[in-house]
Coordinates of C-alpha atoms in Angstrom, one line a residue:
Chain A
D1 CA 32.9 27.9 62.7
T2 CA 34.0 25.5 64.9
A3 CA 34.5 22.3 62.5
V4 CA 35.7 20.1 65.6
S5 CA 34.5 21.0 68.7
Q6 CA 35.0 19.3 72.0
T7 CA 34.1 20.2 75.4
P8 CA 34.6 20.6 78.4
K9 CA 38.4 21.9 77.6
Y10 CA 39.4 21.1 80.9
L11 CA 38.5 18.7 83.4
V12 CA 39.6 18.4 86.7
T13 CA 38.8 15.3 89.0
Q14 CA 39.3 13.2 92.0
M15 CA 40.3 9.3 91.3
G16 CA 37.8 7.0 91.4
N17 CA 35.5 9.4 89.6
D18 CA 33.3 9.6 86.7
K19 CA 34.2 12.2 83.1
S20 CA 33.0 12.2 79.8
I21 CA 34.3 14.5 77.0
K22 CA 31.7 15.6 74.0
C23 CA 32.7 15.8 70.3
E24 CA 31.0 17.0 67.3
Q25 CA 32.2 17.8 63.6
N26 CA 30.4 19.5 61.1
L27 CA 32.2 18.3 58.2
G28 CA 30.2 15.6 57.3
H29 CA 32.6 13.4 57.7
D30 CA 31.7 9.7 58.1
T31 CA 34.8 8.8 60.4
M32 CA 35.4 10.2 63.7
Y33 CA 38.8 9.3 66.7
W34 CA 39.4 9.9 69.9
Y35 CA 43.4 10.0 70.3
K36 CA 45.5 10.4 73.7
Q37 CA 48.0 12.5 73.9
D38 CA 50.5 12.3 76.9
S39 CA 53.3 14.8 78.9
K40 CA 55.7 13.3 76.6
K41 CA 53.3 14.7 73.6
F42 CA 52.9 11.0 72.1
L43 CA 49.5 11.0 69.7
K44 CA 47.7 7.1 70.1
I45 CA 44.4 6.1 68.8
M46 CA 42.4 5.3 71.9
F47 CA 39.1 4.6 69.4
S48 CA 38.1 4.9 65.2
Y49 CA 34.3 5.0 64.8
N50 CA 32.9 4.9 61.3
N51 CA 29.3 5.8 60.7
K52 CA 28.4 5.2 64.3
E53 CA 29.9 2.2 64.1
L54 CA 33.2 0.9 66.1
I55 CA 36.3 -0.3 63.3
I56 CA 39.0 0.4 65.4
N57 CA 39.5 -0.3 69.7
E58 CA 43.3 -0.2 70.8
T59 CA 44.3 -1.8 74.1
V60 CA 41.9 -0.1 75.7
P61 CA 41.5 0.2 79.8
N62 CA 37.3 -0.8 79.3
R63 CA 37.1 1.9 81.5
F64 CA 37.2 3.8 78.4
S65 CA 33.8 3.6 76.7
P66 CA 32.8 5.8 73.1
K67 CA 29.7 6.3 72.2
S68 CA 28.2 7.7 68.7
P69 CA 24.8 8.5 68.6
D70 CA 25.7 9.8 65.0
K71 CA 28.0 10.4 62.5
A72 CA 29.0 14.1 63.8
H73 CA 29.0 13.2 67.5
L74 CA 31.8 10.9 69.5
N75 CA 31.4 10.6 73.4
L76 CA 34.1 9.6 75.5
H77 CA 33.2 8.1 79.0
I78 CA 35.5 7.0 81.7
N79 CA 34.5 5.7 84.8
S80 CA 36.5 4.5 87.8
L81 CA 39.2 7.5 86.7
E82 CA 43.0 6.9 87.6
L83 CA 46.5 8.7 87.6
G84 CA 47.9 7.7 84.8
D85 CA 44.5 9.0 82.5
S86 CA 46.0 12.2 83.0
A87 CA 46.6 13.6 79.1
V88 CA 45.3 15.8 77.0
Y89 CA 42.5 13.6 74.7
F90 CA 41.9 14.9 71.1
C91 CA 38.4 14.1 68.9
A92 CA 39.4 14.3 64.9
S93 CA 37.6 13.6 62.1
S94 CA 38.5 12.4 58.8
Q95 CA 36.5 12.5 55.3
V96 CA 37.8 8.6 53.8
A97 CA 37.8 5.7 56.5
G98 CA 39.5 3.5 54.1
G99 CA 40.6 2.8 51.0
P100 CA 43.1 5.8 49.6
I101 CA 43.5 8.4 52.7
T102 CA 44.9 11.5 52.3
G103 CA 45.9 11.3 55.8
E104 CA 43.9 14.8 56.4
L105 CA 42.6 14.1 60.6
F106 CA 40.9 16.9 61.3
F107 CA 41.3 17.6 65.2
G108 CA 40.1 19.4 67.7
E109 CA 41.7 21.8 71.0
G110 CA 41.8 18.7 72.9
S111 CA 40.4 18.0 76.2
R112 CA 43.0 18.0 79.2
L113 CA 42.1 15.5 82.0
T114 CA 43.6 15.9 85.3
V115 CA 43.3 13.2 88.1
L116 CA 44.3 14.0 91.4
Chain B
E1 CA 56.5 -3.2 65.2
D2 CA 55.7 0.3 63.4
Q3 CA 57.8 2.8 64.9
V4 CA 58.3 6.4 63.9
T5 CA 60.9 8.3 66.0
Q6 CA 61.9 11.8 65.7
S7 CA 64.4 14.0 66.1
P8 CA 65.9 16.6 67.0
E9 CA 63.3 16.5 69.7
A10 CA 63.7 20.1 70.0
L11 CA 65.3 23.1 67.8
R12 CA 65.9 26.6 68.5
L13 CA 66.9 28.7 65.0
Q14 CA 67.4 32.4 64.4
E15 CA 64.8 34.2 62.1
G16 CA 66.1 33.0 58.5
E17 CA 68.3 30.7 59.9
S18 CA 66.9 27.1 57.5
S19 CA 67.2 23.8 59.0
S20 CA 65.9 20.7 58.2
L21 CA 63.5 18.2 60.7
N22 CA 64.1 14.7 60.6
C23 CA 61.6 11.4 61.0
S24 CA 62.4 8.3 60.6
Y25 CA 60.3 5.8 60.5
T26 CA 60.4 1.1 59.9
V27 CA 56.6 0.3 58.7
S28 CA 55.3 -3.3 57.1
G29 CA 54.6 -1.4 54.3
L30 CA 54.2 2.5 53.9
R31 CA 50.7 3.8 53.2
G32 CA 51.6 7.3 53.8
L33 CA 54.0 9.9 55.9
F34 CA 51.9 12.7 57.3
W35 CA 53.1 15.9 58.9
Y36 CA 51.2 18.0 61.1
R37 CA 52.0 20.7 63.2
Q38 CA 50.7 21.9 66.7
D39 CA 50.6 24.8 68.4
P40 CA 50.4 24.9 72.1
G41 CA 47.0 24.1 73.7
K42 CA 45.7 23.5 70.0
G43 CA 44.8 20.2 68.1
P44 CA 47.6 19.1 65.1
E45 CA 47.1 20.6 61.7
F46 CA 47.3 19.1 59.1
L47 CA 50.8 20.0 56.1
F48 CA 51.5 17.3 54.1
T49 CA 51.0 13.6 53.0
L50 CA 54.2 11.7 51.1
Y51 CA 53.3 8.4 49.5
S52 CA 56.4 7.1 48.0
A53 CA 60.4 7.2 47.7
G54 CA 61.6 10.8 46.4
E55 CA 58.0 12.8 46.8
E56 CA 58.2 16.3 47.7
K57 CA 55.7 18.6 48.8
E58 CA 55.6 22.6 49.4
K59 CA 53.8 24.7 51.1
E60 CA 55.2 28.5 52.1
R61 CA 58.1 28.1 53.8
L62 CA 57.7 24.2 54.1
K63 CA 59.3 21.5 52.2
A64 CA 58.7 17.5 53.0
T65 CA 60.5 14.8 51.7
L66 CA 60.5 10.9 51.6
T67 CA 62.8 8.6 51.6
K68 CA 62.7 4.7 51.9
K69 CA 63.2 5.4 55.6
E70 CA 63.4 9.1 56.4
S71 CA 61.1 11.9 56.1
F72 CA 62.5 15.6 56.2
L73 CA 61.1 18.4 56.9
H74 CA 63.0 21.3 55.2
I75 CA 62.5 25.1 56.5
T76 CA 63.7 27.8 54.8
A77 CA 64.4 31.5 55.9
P78 CA 61.7 30.8 59.6
K79 CA 59.8 33.4 60.6
P80 CA 58.9 33.5 64.4
E81 CA 55.1 32.5 63.7
D82 CA 56.5 29.1 62.3
S83 CA 57.3 28.5 66.6
A84 CA 55.2 25.2 66.9
T85 CA 55.9 21.4 67.2
Y86 CA 55.9 19.2 64.5
L87 CA 54.4 15.6 64.2
C88 CA 54.8 13.0 61.5
A89 CA 52.8 9.9 61.4
V90 CA 52.8 7.2 59.5
Q91 CA 50.3 5.2 58.3
A92 CA 51.0 0.9 57.2
R93 CA 49.6 -0.5 54.9
A94 CA 48.4 -3.8 56.8
G95 CA 47.1 -2.0 59.4
A96 CA 43.9 0.2 60.8
N97 CA 43.0 3.2 59.5
N98 CA 44.9 4.7 61.6
L99 CA 47.4 7.5 62.0
F100 CA 50.6 5.8 63.9
F101 CA 52.8 9.7 65.3
G102 CA 55.9 10.4 66.7
T103 CA 56.6 12.2 69.5
G104 CA 57.5 15.5 67.3
T105 CA 60.1 18.4 66.8
R106 CA 59.5 21.4 69.0
L107 CA 61.0 24.6 67.0
T108 CA 61.4 27.9 68.6
V109 CA 62.3 30.6 65.7
I110 CA 64.1 33.4 68.3
P111 CA 63.6 37.2 66.2

């Protein structure tokens, strides 16, 4: 059983298109995240949801819109794709949103987005 | 501004050749420091959490240590299956509930 699953694993698309990435976790966690990893392997938080509520929204262009229909799902929709959006996008989940944190994020395998 | 710097960027070791990876950090109050392992084409996998200076954690051939300014990941007698990118991350006490990652050390262990 995959704990955090993302689809699709690969996306190749043209500039200006819109695309979505879906994420599901079966760990029963309350908190889910989207991270972006660039070509230099730098992993940066984009969004975090706790029980369907947005709790972190880093400085990300508003072309990126997360949606959490329930606490097990967090999707990412990207409008008007640009070349600089090319990266690997990771979904993650954790058990605790605040208070003592174990630092244990469970990551999906990533979705590699290539914008041509 | 919170900052995490990992060194070296890449490290090649012969099987059995022990070494250490470094993670230097600057945060406004450290809530925790975390080590992750990332294999090619995969998401990061959690290894350790360290909360305070002097703390140590061990798992198989890996040992993580923490001081007030840096953390080390010691690898004893590595095997080829230890080849991966090792990521360090910090959480600042005053920050939001997210981890700030370094760019990692890419470790290759040669048989």
